[in-house]
């Protein structure tokens, strides 16, 4: 079971569909937590539908402040609301009759006085809760100087106060892999910025004992000044089935595609012969020039993540410039991904500018499932079902 926890800082109003679906698909996400969406009411429900989720639990934003969304689709677990307030949502997650725990999604207010109210809420809940407990989100506070870079010196008393809250609640920091800081602040000099580790996951001892292989990974920062957190409760190995070769219309947008066809299409040969000869050429071209869209998107995300981790250690003009170039490449790749899924399932184009890739992905999978040949009758009248025999 995997969670994605992300302070998207109002990015739900942008075209984040492609990047969110990438996070969800690549990491097999079961529950998405979006913090500070900055929308509420009917508009919030419309955005949730566009994002492709059928189940949700919401603490409404107040104006342009706050908001906590828990979103999920899978029927493999249930989510029951325990309690909620402006800065947190407590839910009970149950995977079966004997397997359940408490999850608390947090968006801590930037206002120090309001954060103190949150700390008291957490203390009160911790003292009456005896179940495994996971707390995750934007806590808007750090515990030490190691969790900040740049800007004014840290407020030691605030750090100590936050540390005392964690101790009083008998919580443990799960740690992380990836970028050391999860929030990028404003520049305070020409190149340097403020960076902090504001987003984290905390657990009590019984939760850690229950999910001893659980881990937190900091994903690349896209469309927001916060990095998403991937919380994996256990190992989830997945295999990938082989896909047949296809020509996609998105290739025709590449400036070198027409020249490639002119150079390799022989006018004196039969069409079927030309197509057969083109397959290895197009495979090589796709790998070396155009590139697999999904692999290219993942490579770009990894490079952005690597640059962000390197920038944790200090400003670098070259890397900042390269990061902006990669963001442009990512935007172009997401557009190509839209077209890819559209052409895989020939239906109406994506409305309202949203990258509804998950919707088209689902339709394409359903279509592939309908078209799949699962059995054939051989010359002896026997039905053959094994894949190896069907290929003969």
PDB file of C-alpha atoms in Angstrom, residues 11-311:
ATOM      1  CA  UNK A  11      -1.582  23.547  -8.478  1.00  0.00           C
ATOM      2  CA  UNK A  12      -4.896  21.663  -8.857  1.00  0.00           C
ATOM      3  CA  UNK A  13      -6.005  24.702 -10.848  1.00  0.00           C
ATOM      4  CA  UNK A  14      -3.148  24.116 -13.304  1.00  0.00           C
ATOM      5  CA  UNK A  15      -2.724  21.309 -15.777  1.00  0.00           C
ATOM      6  CA  UNK A  16      -1.161  18.843 -13.312  1.00  0.00           C
ATOM      7  CA  UNK A  17      -3.162  15.827 -14.497  1.00  0.00           C
ATOM      8  CA  UNK A  18      -0.244  14.306 -16.388  1.00  0.00           C
ATOM      9  CA  UNK A  19       2.299  14.659 -13.610  1.00  0.00           C
ATOM     10  CA  UNK A  20      -0.089  13.431 -10.894  1.00  0.00           C
ATOM     11  CA  UNK A  21      -1.095  10.402 -12.965  1.00  0.00           C
ATOM     12  CA  UNK A  22       2.608   9.734 -13.559  1.00  0.00           C
ATOM     13  CA  UNK A  23       3.286   9.705  -9.817  1.00  0.00           C
ATOM     14  CA  UNK A  24       0.239   7.508  -9.174  1.00  0.00           C
ATOM     15  CA  UNK A  25       0.909   4.988 -11.969  1.00  0.00           C
ATOM     16  CA  UNK A  26       4.662   4.687 -11.581  1.00  0.00           C
ATOM     17  CA  UNK A  27       4.527   4.267  -7.795  1.00  0.00           C
ATOM     18  CA  UNK A  28       1.317   2.222  -7.591  1.00  0.00           C
ATOM     19  CA  UNK A  29      -0.340   4.818  -5.342  1.00  0.00           C
ATOM     20  CA  UNK A  30      -3.432   3.751  -3.401  1.00  0.00           C
ATOM     21  CA  UNK A  31      -4.206   6.978  -1.532  1.00  0.00           C
ATOM     22  CA  UNK A  32      -3.449  10.546  -2.664  1.00  0.00           C
ATOM     23  CA  UNK A  33      -3.345  13.387  -0.145  1.00  0.00           C
ATOM     24  CA  UNK A  34      -3.379  16.899  -1.613  1.00  0.00           C
ATOM     25  CA  UNK A  35      -2.708  19.788   0.760  1.00  0.00           C
ATOM     26  CA  UNK A  36      -3.477  23.472   0.271  1.00  0.00           C
ATOM     27  CA  UNK A  37      -5.507  23.022  -2.951  1.00  0.00           C
ATOM     28  CA  UNK A  38      -6.950  26.543  -2.454  1.00  0.00           C
ATOM     29  CA  UNK A  39     -10.341  25.611  -3.902  1.00  0.00           C
ATOM     30  CA  UNK A  40     -13.515  24.395  -2.224  1.00  0.00           C
ATOM     31  CA  UNK A  41     -17.177  23.613  -2.750  1.00  0.00           C
ATOM     32  CA  UNK A  42     -18.513  22.520  -6.126  1.00  0.00           C
ATOM     33  CA  UNK A  43     -15.292  23.543  -7.878  1.00  0.00           C
ATOM     34  CA  UNK A  44     -13.300  21.206  -5.630  1.00  0.00           C
ATOM     35  CA  UNK A  45     -15.600  18.270  -6.434  1.00  0.00           C
ATOM     36  CA  UNK A  46     -15.333  19.008 -10.162  1.00  0.00           C
ATOM     37  CA  UNK A  47     -11.529  18.994  -9.984  1.00  0.00           C
ATOM     38  CA  UNK A  48     -11.548  15.715  -8.049  1.00  0.00           C
ATOM     39  CA  UNK A  49     -13.681  14.130 -10.784  1.00  0.00           C
ATOM     40  CA  UNK A  50     -11.324  15.460 -13.459  1.00  0.00           C
ATOM     41  CA  UNK A  51      -8.379  13.979 -11.570  1.00  0.00           C
ATOM     42  CA  UNK A  52     -10.148  10.615 -11.826  1.00  0.00           C
ATOM     43  CA  UNK A  53     -11.029   9.788  -8.206  1.00  0.00           C
ATOM     44  CA  UNK A  54     -14.370   8.370  -7.114  1.00  0.00           C
ATOM     45  CA  UNK A  55     -13.799   8.410  -3.334  1.00  0.00           C
ATOM     46  CA  UNK A  56     -12.729  11.359  -1.244  1.00  0.00           C
ATOM     47  CA  UNK A  57     -12.630  12.886   2.219  1.00  0.00           C
ATOM     48  CA  UNK A  58     -12.239  16.673   2.321  1.00  0.00           C
ATOM     49  CA  UNK A  59     -11.467  19.388   4.820  1.00  0.00           C
ATOM     50  CA  UNK A  60     -12.485  22.471   2.873  1.00  0.00           C
ATOM     51  CA  UNK A  61     -10.100  25.322   2.141  1.00  0.00           C
ATOM     52  CA  UNK A  62     -11.105  28.596   3.765  1.00  0.00           C
ATOM     53  CA  UNK A  63     -10.873  31.139   1.018  1.00  0.00           C
ATOM     54  CA  UNK A  64      -7.385  30.656  -0.430  1.00  0.00           C
ATOM     55  CA  UNK A  65      -6.041  29.178   2.814  1.00  0.00           C
ATOM     56  CA  UNK A  66      -5.512  25.513   3.637  1.00  0.00           C
ATOM     57  CA  UNK A  67      -7.578  22.555   2.578  1.00  0.00           C
ATOM     58  CA  UNK A  68      -6.868  18.815   2.857  1.00  0.00           C
ATOM     59  CA  UNK A  69      -8.048  16.260   0.279  1.00  0.00           C
ATOM     60  CA  UNK A  70      -7.810  12.484   0.680  1.00  0.00           C
ATOM     61  CA  UNK A  71      -8.513  10.774  -2.674  1.00  0.00           C
ATOM     62  CA  UNK A  72      -8.672   7.093  -3.599  1.00  0.00           C
ATOM     63  CA  UNK A  73     -10.264   4.604  -5.998  1.00  0.00           C
ATOM     64  CA  UNK A  74      -9.281   1.094  -4.955  1.00  0.00           C
ATOM     65  CA  UNK A  75     -11.894  -1.109  -3.213  1.00  0.00           C
ATOM     66  CA  UNK A  76      -9.114  -3.032  -1.426  1.00  0.00           C
ATOM     67  CA  UNK A  77      -9.385  -0.916   1.721  1.00  0.00           C
ATOM     68  CA  UNK A  78     -11.852   1.377   3.455  1.00  0.00           C
ATOM     69  CA  UNK A  79     -11.321   4.907   4.760  1.00  0.00           C
ATOM     70  CA  UNK A  80     -13.539   6.057   7.623  1.00  0.00           C
ATOM     71  CA  UNK A  81     -13.450   9.589   9.009  1.00  0.00           C
ATOM     72  CA  UNK A  82     -12.549   9.783  12.707  1.00  0.00           C
ATOM     73  CA  UNK A  83     -12.260  13.535  13.164  1.00  0.00           C
ATOM     74  CA  UNK A  84     -11.117  16.616  11.302  1.00  0.00           C
ATOM     75  CA  UNK A  85     -10.330  20.291  11.752  1.00  0.00           C
ATOM     76  CA  UNK A  86      -8.897  23.085   9.631  1.00  0.00           C
ATOM     77  CA  UNK A  87      -5.331  21.732   9.989  1.00  0.00           C
ATOM     78  CA  UNK A  88      -5.789  17.947  10.083  1.00  0.00           C
ATOM     79  CA  UNK A  89      -7.926  14.994   9.058  1.00  0.00           C
ATOM     80  CA  UNK A  90      -7.931  11.774  11.128  1.00  0.00           C
ATOM     81  CA  UNK A  91      -9.132   8.647   9.281  1.00  0.00           C
ATOM     82  CA  UNK A  92      -9.194   4.936  10.027  1.00  0.00           C
ATOM     83  CA  UNK A  93      -7.790   2.831   7.201  1.00  0.00           C
ATOM     84  CA  UNK A  94      -8.939  -0.776   7.211  1.00  0.00           C
ATOM     85  CA  UNK A  95      -7.587  -3.391   4.825  1.00  0.00           C
ATOM     86  CA  UNK A  96      -9.416  -6.306   6.467  1.00  0.00           C
ATOM     87  CA  UNK A  97     -11.185  -7.064   9.711  1.00  0.00           C
ATOM     88  CA  UNK A  98      -7.967  -7.356  11.716  1.00  0.00           C
ATOM     89  CA  UNK A  99      -5.741  -4.948   9.788  1.00  0.00           C
ATOM     90  CA  UNK A 100      -6.397  -1.270  10.416  1.00  0.00           C
ATOM     91  CA  UNK A 101      -4.565   1.838  11.565  1.00  0.00           C
ATOM     92  CA  UNK A 102      -5.047   5.575  12.007  1.00  0.00           C
ATOM     93  CA  UNK A 103      -3.766   7.989   9.392  1.00  0.00           C
ATOM     94  CA  UNK A 104      -3.591  11.726  10.015  1.00  0.00           C
ATOM     95  CA  UNK A 105      -3.073  14.111   7.098  1.00  0.00           C
ATOM     96  CA  UNK A 106      -1.774  17.500   8.202  1.00  0.00           C
ATOM     97  CA  UNK A 107      -1.537  20.946   6.729  1.00  0.00           C
ATOM     98  CA  UNK A 108      -0.069  23.125   9.487  1.00  0.00           C
ATOM     99  CA  UNK A 109      -0.884  26.816   9.267  1.00  0.00           C
ATOM    100  CA  UNK A 110       1.960  29.264   8.518  1.00  0.00           C
ATOM    101  CA  UNK A 111       0.602  31.243  11.484  1.00  0.00           C
ATOM    102  CA  UNK A 112       2.499  30.315  14.650  1.00  0.00           C
ATOM    103  CA  UNK A 113      -0.472  30.779  17.010  1.00  0.00           C
ATOM    104  CA  UNK A 114      -2.665  28.523  14.879  1.00  0.00           C
ATOM    105  CA  UNK A 115       0.105  25.910  14.748  1.00  0.00           C
ATOM    106  CA  UNK A 116       0.111  25.822  18.561  1.00  0.00           C
ATOM    107  CA  UNK A 117      -3.566  24.870  18.436  1.00  0.00           C
ATOM    108  CA  UNK A 118      -2.628  22.034  16.055  1.00  0.00           C
ATOM    109  CA  UNK A 119       0.081  20.818  18.445  1.00  0.00           C
ATOM    110  CA  UNK A 120      -2.499  20.618  21.243  1.00  0.00           C
ATOM    111  CA  UNK A 121      -4.892  18.701  18.983  1.00  0.00           C
ATOM    112  CA  UNK A 122      -2.154  16.171  18.225  1.00  0.00           C
ATOM    113  CA  UNK A 123      -1.234  15.797  21.897  1.00  0.00           C
ATOM    114  CA  UNK A 124      -4.862  15.234  22.868  1.00  0.00           C
ATOM    115  CA  UNK A 125      -5.374  12.618  20.144  1.00  0.00           C
ATOM    116  CA  UNK A 126      -2.098  10.837  20.947  1.00  0.00           C
ATOM    117  CA  UNK A 127      -3.018  10.445  24.626  1.00  0.00           C
ATOM    118  CA  UNK A 128      -6.303   8.689  23.798  1.00  0.00           C
ATOM    119  CA  UNK A 129      -5.128   6.653  20.810  1.00  0.00           C
ATOM    120  CA  UNK A 130      -3.696   3.173  21.278  1.00  0.00           C
ATOM    121  CA  UNK A 131      -3.801   2.042  17.632  1.00  0.00           C
ATOM    122  CA  UNK A 132      -0.986   2.130  15.041  1.00  0.00           C
ATOM    123  CA  UNK A 133      -0.733   5.752  13.899  1.00  0.00           C
ATOM    124  CA  UNK A 134       0.791   7.398  10.824  1.00  0.00           C
ATOM    125  CA  UNK A 135       1.019  11.205  10.603  1.00  0.00           C
ATOM    126  CA  UNK A 136       2.116  12.852   7.347  1.00  0.00           C
ATOM    127  CA  UNK A 137       1.944  16.174   5.580  1.00  0.00           C
ATOM    128  CA  UNK A 138       3.235  19.725   5.660  1.00  0.00           C
ATOM    129  CA  UNK A 139       3.965  20.459   9.322  1.00  0.00           C
ATOM    130  CA  UNK A 140       5.422  23.875   8.469  1.00  0.00           C
ATOM    131  CA  UNK A 141       8.184  23.491  11.062  1.00  0.00           C
ATOM    132  CA  UNK A 142      11.713  22.108  11.372  1.00  0.00           C
ATOM    133  CA  UNK A 143      13.490  20.357  14.243  1.00  0.00           C
ATOM    134  CA  UNK A 144      17.083  21.589  13.761  1.00  0.00           C
ATOM    135  CA  UNK A 145      19.457  23.728  11.713  1.00  0.00           C
ATOM    136  CA  UNK A 146      20.188  20.689   9.507  1.00  0.00           C
ATOM    137  CA  UNK A 147      16.677  20.996   8.085  1.00  0.00           C
ATOM    138  CA  UNK A 148      17.191  24.497   6.714  1.00  0.00           C
ATOM    139  CA  UNK A 149      19.539  26.204   4.262  1.00  0.00           C
ATOM    140  CA  UNK A 150      19.781  29.910   3.556  1.00  0.00           C
ATOM    141  CA  UNK A 151      17.986  32.889   5.025  1.00  0.00           C
ATOM    142  CA  UNK A 152      18.075  34.095   8.608  1.00  0.00           C
ATOM    143  CA  UNK A 153      19.337  31.878  11.456  1.00  0.00           C
ATOM    144  CA  UNK A 154      16.828  29.370  12.787  1.00  0.00           C
ATOM    145  CA  UNK A 155      14.616  30.051  15.788  1.00  0.00           C
ATOM    146  CA  UNK A 156      16.041  27.530  18.259  1.00  0.00           C
ATOM    147  CA  UNK A 157      13.086  27.817  20.636  1.00  0.00           C
ATOM    148  CA  UNK A 158      10.608  26.992  17.850  1.00  0.00           C
ATOM    149  CA  UNK A 159      12.663  23.951  16.862  1.00  0.00           C
ATOM    150  CA  UNK A 160      12.744  22.752  20.470  1.00  0.00           C
ATOM    151  CA  UNK A 161       9.006  23.293  20.832  1.00  0.00           C
ATOM    152  CA  UNK A 162       8.330  21.216  17.736  1.00  0.00           C
ATOM    153  CA  UNK A 163      10.656  18.489  19.019  1.00  0.00           C
ATOM    154  CA  UNK A 164       8.778  18.416  22.332  1.00  0.00           C
ATOM    155  CA  UNK A 165       5.463  18.008  20.461  1.00  0.00           C
ATOM    156  CA  UNK A 166       6.851  14.971  18.622  1.00  0.00           C
ATOM    157  CA  UNK A 167       8.108  13.493  21.908  1.00  0.00           C
ATOM    158  CA  UNK A 168       4.838  14.163  23.756  1.00  0.00           C
ATOM    159  CA  UNK A 169       2.917  12.377  21.007  1.00  0.00           C
ATOM    160  CA  UNK A 170       5.421   9.491  21.200  1.00  0.00           C
ATOM    161  CA  UNK A 171       6.067   9.749  17.461  1.00  0.00           C
ATOM    162  CA  UNK A 172       9.129   8.737  15.452  1.00  0.00           C
ATOM    163  CA  UNK A 173      10.363  10.380  12.267  1.00  0.00           C
ATOM    164  CA  UNK A 174      10.345   7.843   9.410  1.00  0.00           C
ATOM    165  CA  UNK A 175      13.289   9.555   7.741  1.00  0.00           C
ATOM    166  CA  UNK A 176      13.488   9.765   3.957  1.00  0.00           C
ATOM    167  CA  UNK A 177      15.452   9.135   0.799  1.00  0.00           C
ATOM    168  CA  UNK A 178      15.854  11.764  -1.889  1.00  0.00           C
ATOM    169  CA  UNK A 179      16.132  15.522  -1.600  1.00  0.00           C
ATOM    170  CA  UNK A 180      17.125  16.757   1.870  1.00  0.00           C
ATOM    171  CA  UNK A 181      14.678  19.667   1.714  1.00  0.00           C
ATOM    172  CA  UNK A 182      11.003  19.481   0.744  1.00  0.00           C
ATOM    173  CA  UNK A 183      10.211  23.194   0.359  1.00  0.00           C
ATOM    174  CA  UNK A 184      11.813  25.844  -1.830  1.00  0.00           C
ATOM    175  CA  UNK A 185      11.369  29.377  -0.513  1.00  0.00           C
ATOM    176  CA  UNK A 186      11.994  32.772  -2.080  1.00  0.00           C
ATOM    177  CA  UNK A 187      15.421  34.047  -3.084  1.00  0.00           C
ATOM    178  CA  UNK A 188      17.146  36.177  -0.476  1.00  0.00           C
ATOM    179  CA  UNK A 189      20.167  36.955  -2.664  1.00  0.00           C
ATOM    180  CA  UNK A 190      20.703  36.931  -6.438  1.00  0.00           C
ATOM    181  CA  UNK A 191      21.208  33.143  -6.522  1.00  0.00           C
ATOM    182  CA  UNK A 192      20.603  31.712  -3.063  1.00  0.00           C
ATOM    183  CA  UNK A 193      17.211  30.615  -1.746  1.00  0.00           C
ATOM    184  CA  UNK A 194      15.713  29.391   1.484  1.00  0.00           C
ATOM    185  CA  UNK A 195      15.175  25.627   1.650  1.00  0.00           C
ATOM    186  CA  UNK A 196      13.525  23.691   4.479  1.00  0.00           C
ATOM    187  CA  UNK A 197      12.323  20.210   5.307  1.00  0.00           C
ATOM    188  CA  UNK A 198       8.710  21.095   6.088  1.00  0.00           C
ATOM    189  CA  UNK A 199       7.069  17.874   4.891  1.00  0.00           C
ATOM    190  CA  UNK A 200       7.572  14.639   6.799  1.00  0.00           C
ATOM    191  CA  UNK A 201       6.014  11.387   8.017  1.00  0.00           C
ATOM    192  CA  UNK A 202       5.833  10.467  11.713  1.00  0.00           C
ATOM    193  CA  UNK A 203       4.644   7.179  13.259  1.00  0.00           C
ATOM    194  CA  UNK A 204       4.114   5.708  16.696  1.00  0.00           C
ATOM    195  CA  UNK A 205       5.926   2.562  17.820  1.00  0.00           C
ATOM    196  CA  UNK A 206       3.074   0.149  17.109  1.00  0.00           C
ATOM    197  CA  UNK A 207       2.758   1.431  13.515  1.00  0.00           C
ATOM    198  CA  UNK A 208       6.507   1.065  12.947  1.00  0.00           C
ATOM    199  CA  UNK A 209       6.418  -2.485  14.337  1.00  0.00           C
ATOM    200  CA  UNK A 210       3.478  -3.334  12.086  1.00  0.00           C
ATOM    201  CA  UNK A 211       5.083  -1.890   8.939  1.00  0.00           C
ATOM    202  CA  UNK A 212       8.773  -2.378   9.643  1.00  0.00           C
ATOM    203  CA  UNK A 213       9.710  -2.156   5.945  1.00  0.00           C
ATOM    204  CA  UNK A 214       7.839   1.120   5.393  1.00  0.00           C
ATOM    205  CA  UNK A 215       9.862   3.951   3.873  1.00  0.00           C
ATOM    206  CA  UNK A 216       9.535   7.536   2.673  1.00  0.00           C
ATOM    207  CA  UNK A 217      10.889   8.877  -0.602  1.00  0.00           C
ATOM    208  CA  UNK A 218      10.971  12.550  -1.572  1.00  0.00           C
ATOM    209  CA  UNK A 219       9.776  12.865  -5.190  1.00  0.00           C
ATOM    210  CA  UNK A 220      10.796  15.686  -7.568  1.00  0.00           C
ATOM    211  CA  UNK A 221       9.200  19.098  -7.075  1.00  0.00           C
ATOM    212  CA  UNK A 222       6.859  19.984  -9.985  1.00  0.00           C
ATOM    213  CA  UNK A 223       4.230  22.775 -10.219  1.00  0.00           C
ATOM    214  CA  UNK A 224       4.589  23.580  -6.505  1.00  0.00           C
ATOM    215  CA  UNK A 225       7.256  24.830  -4.117  1.00  0.00           C
ATOM    216  CA  UNK A 226       6.831  21.566  -2.129  1.00  0.00           C
ATOM    217  CA  UNK A 227       8.130  18.097  -3.002  1.00  0.00           C
ATOM    218  CA  UNK A 228       5.605  15.240  -2.839  1.00  0.00           C
ATOM    219  CA  UNK A 229       6.248  12.436  -0.351  1.00  0.00           C
ATOM    220  CA  UNK A 230       5.875   8.796  -1.378  1.00  0.00           C
ATOM    221  CA  UNK A 231       5.118   6.621   1.651  1.00  0.00           C
ATOM    222  CA  UNK A 232       5.430   2.915   0.843  1.00  0.00           C
ATOM    223  CA  UNK A 233       4.124   0.613   3.560  1.00  0.00           C
ATOM    224  CA  UNK A 234       5.704  -2.518   2.137  1.00  0.00           C
ATOM    225  CA  UNK A 235       7.485  -3.843  -0.943  1.00  0.00           C
ATOM    226  CA  UNK A 236       5.254  -4.020  -4.013  1.00  0.00           C
ATOM    227  CA  UNK A 237       7.099  -5.730  -6.876  1.00  0.00           C
ATOM    228  CA  UNK A 238       5.401  -5.480 -10.258  1.00  0.00           C
ATOM    229  CA  UNK A 239       6.146  -6.978 -13.629  1.00  0.00           C
ATOM    230  CA  UNK A 240       5.632  -5.451 -17.054  1.00  0.00           C
ATOM    231  CA  UNK A 241       4.199  -7.333 -19.982  1.00  0.00           C
ATOM    232  CA  UNK A 242       5.779  -6.985 -23.398  1.00  0.00           C
ATOM    233  CA  UNK A 243       4.002  -4.633 -25.809  1.00  0.00           C
ATOM    234  CA  UNK A 244       3.844  -5.049 -29.598  1.00  0.00           C
ATOM    235  CA  UNK A 245       5.470  -2.457 -31.867  1.00  0.00           C
ATOM    236  CA  UNK A 246       3.218   0.339 -33.074  1.00  0.00           C
ATOM    237  CA  UNK A 247       3.607   3.589 -34.986  1.00  0.00           C
ATOM    238  CA  UNK A 248       2.104   6.529 -33.101  1.00  0.00           C
ATOM    239  CA  UNK A 249       0.935   9.806 -34.685  1.00  0.00           C
ATOM    240  CA  UNK A 250       2.940  11.746 -32.070  1.00  0.00           C
ATOM    241  CA  UNK A 251       6.085  10.748 -33.981  1.00  0.00           C
ATOM    242  CA  UNK A 252       4.934  12.904 -36.892  1.00  0.00           C
ATOM    243  CA  UNK A 253       5.360  16.012 -34.748  1.00  0.00           C
ATOM    244  CA  UNK A 254       9.100  15.388 -34.574  1.00  0.00           C
ATOM    245  CA  UNK A 255      11.054  17.543 -37.066  1.00  0.00           C
ATOM    246  CA  UNK A 256      13.208  14.588 -38.231  1.00  0.00           C
ATOM    247  CA  UNK A 257      10.426  12.054 -38.799  1.00  0.00           C
ATOM    248  CA  UNK A 258       9.527  13.037 -42.377  1.00  0.00           C
ATOM    249  CA  UNK A 259      13.179  12.972 -43.433  1.00  0.00           C
ATOM    250  CA  UNK A 260      13.564   9.524 -41.876  1.00  0.00           C
ATOM    251  CA  UNK A 261      10.627   8.222 -43.915  1.00  0.00           C
ATOM    252  CA  UNK A 262      11.925   9.782 -47.146  1.00  0.00           C
ATOM    253  CA  UNK A 263      15.349   8.190 -46.665  1.00  0.00           C
ATOM    254  CA  UNK A 264      14.053   4.706 -45.865  1.00  0.00           C
ATOM    255  CA  UNK A 265      10.907   4.299 -47.961  1.00  0.00           C
ATOM    256  CA  UNK A 266      11.797   2.577 -51.252  1.00  0.00           C
ATOM    257  CA  UNK A 267       9.356   3.518 -54.003  1.00  0.00           C
ATOM    258  CA  UNK A 268      10.062   0.391 -56.045  1.00  0.00           C
ATOM    259  CA  UNK A 269       9.261  -2.032 -53.208  1.00  0.00           C
ATOM    260  CA  UNK A 270       5.911  -3.371 -52.086  1.00  0.00           C
ATOM    261  CA  UNK A 271       4.221  -1.511 -49.209  1.00  0.00           C
ATOM    262  CA  UNK A 272       4.303  -4.556 -46.909  1.00  0.00           C
ATOM    263  CA  UNK A 273       8.036  -4.993 -47.574  1.00  0.00           C
ATOM    264  CA  UNK A 274       8.680  -1.322 -46.817  1.00  0.00           C
ATOM    265  CA  UNK A 275       6.738  -1.540 -43.559  1.00  0.00           C
ATOM    266  CA  UNK A 276       8.584  -4.678 -42.493  1.00  0.00           C
ATOM    267  CA  UNK A 277      11.936  -3.010 -43.186  1.00  0.00           C
ATOM    268  CA  UNK A 278      10.899   0.149 -41.349  1.00  0.00           C
ATOM    269  CA  UNK A 279      10.116  -1.595 -38.047  1.00  0.00           C
ATOM    270  CA  UNK A 280      13.740  -2.033 -36.840  1.00  0.00           C
ATOM    271  CA  UNK A 281      14.652   1.432 -38.188  1.00  0.00           C
ATOM    272  CA  UNK A 282      11.777   3.106 -36.325  1.00  0.00           C
ATOM    273  CA  UNK A 283      12.558   1.160 -33.147  1.00  0.00           C
ATOM    274  CA  UNK A 284      16.134   2.399 -33.255  1.00  0.00           C
ATOM    275  CA  UNK A 285      15.012   5.937 -34.059  1.00  0.00           C
ATOM    276  CA  UNK A 286      12.467   5.867 -31.233  1.00  0.00           C
ATOM    277  CA  UNK A 287      15.087   4.709 -28.735  1.00  0.00           C
ATOM    278  CA  UNK A 288      17.863   7.043 -29.877  1.00  0.00           C
ATOM    279  CA  UNK A 289      16.028  10.154 -31.118  1.00  0.00           C
ATOM    280  CA  UNK A 290      12.353  10.411 -30.229  1.00  0.00           C
ATOM    281  CA  UNK A 291      12.471   8.154 -27.201  1.00  0.00           C
ATOM    282  CA  UNK A 292       9.782   6.250 -25.379  1.00  0.00           C
ATOM    283  CA  UNK A 293       7.496   8.970 -23.979  1.00  0.00           C
ATOM    284  CA  UNK A 294       6.997   7.311 -20.606  1.00  0.00           C
ATOM    285  CA  UNK A 295      10.694   6.469 -20.197  1.00  0.00           C
ATOM    286  CA  UNK A 296      11.632   9.987 -21.299  1.00  0.00           C
ATOM    287  CA  UNK A 297       9.209  11.491 -18.786  1.00  0.00           C
ATOM    288  CA  UNK A 298      10.667   9.338 -16.012  1.00  0.00           C
ATOM    289  CA  UNK A 299      14.225  10.264 -17.022  1.00  0.00           C
ATOM    290  CA  UNK A 300      13.361  13.970 -16.969  1.00  0.00           C
ATOM    291  CA  UNK A 301      11.738  13.602 -13.549  1.00  0.00           C
ATOM    292  CA  UNK A 302      14.815  11.766 -12.238  1.00  0.00           C
ATOM    293  CA  UNK A 303      17.114  14.471 -13.610  1.00  0.00           C
ATOM    294  CA  UNK A 304      15.008  17.211 -12.020  1.00  0.00           C
ATOM    295  CA  UNK A 305      15.077  15.261  -8.764  1.00  0.00           C
ATOM    296  CA  UNK A 306      18.870  14.883  -8.988  1.00  0.00           C
ATOM    297  CA  UNK A 307      19.354  18.598  -9.645  1.00  0.00           C
ATOM    298  CA  UNK A 308      17.092  19.493  -6.726  1.00  0.00           C
ATOM    299  CA  UNK A 309      19.105  17.213  -4.439  1.00  0.00           C
ATOM    300  CA  UNK A 310      22.354  18.798  -5.636  1.00  0.00           C
ATOM    301  CA  UNK A 311      20.943  22.286  -5.075  1.00  0.00           C
TER     302      UNK A 311
END
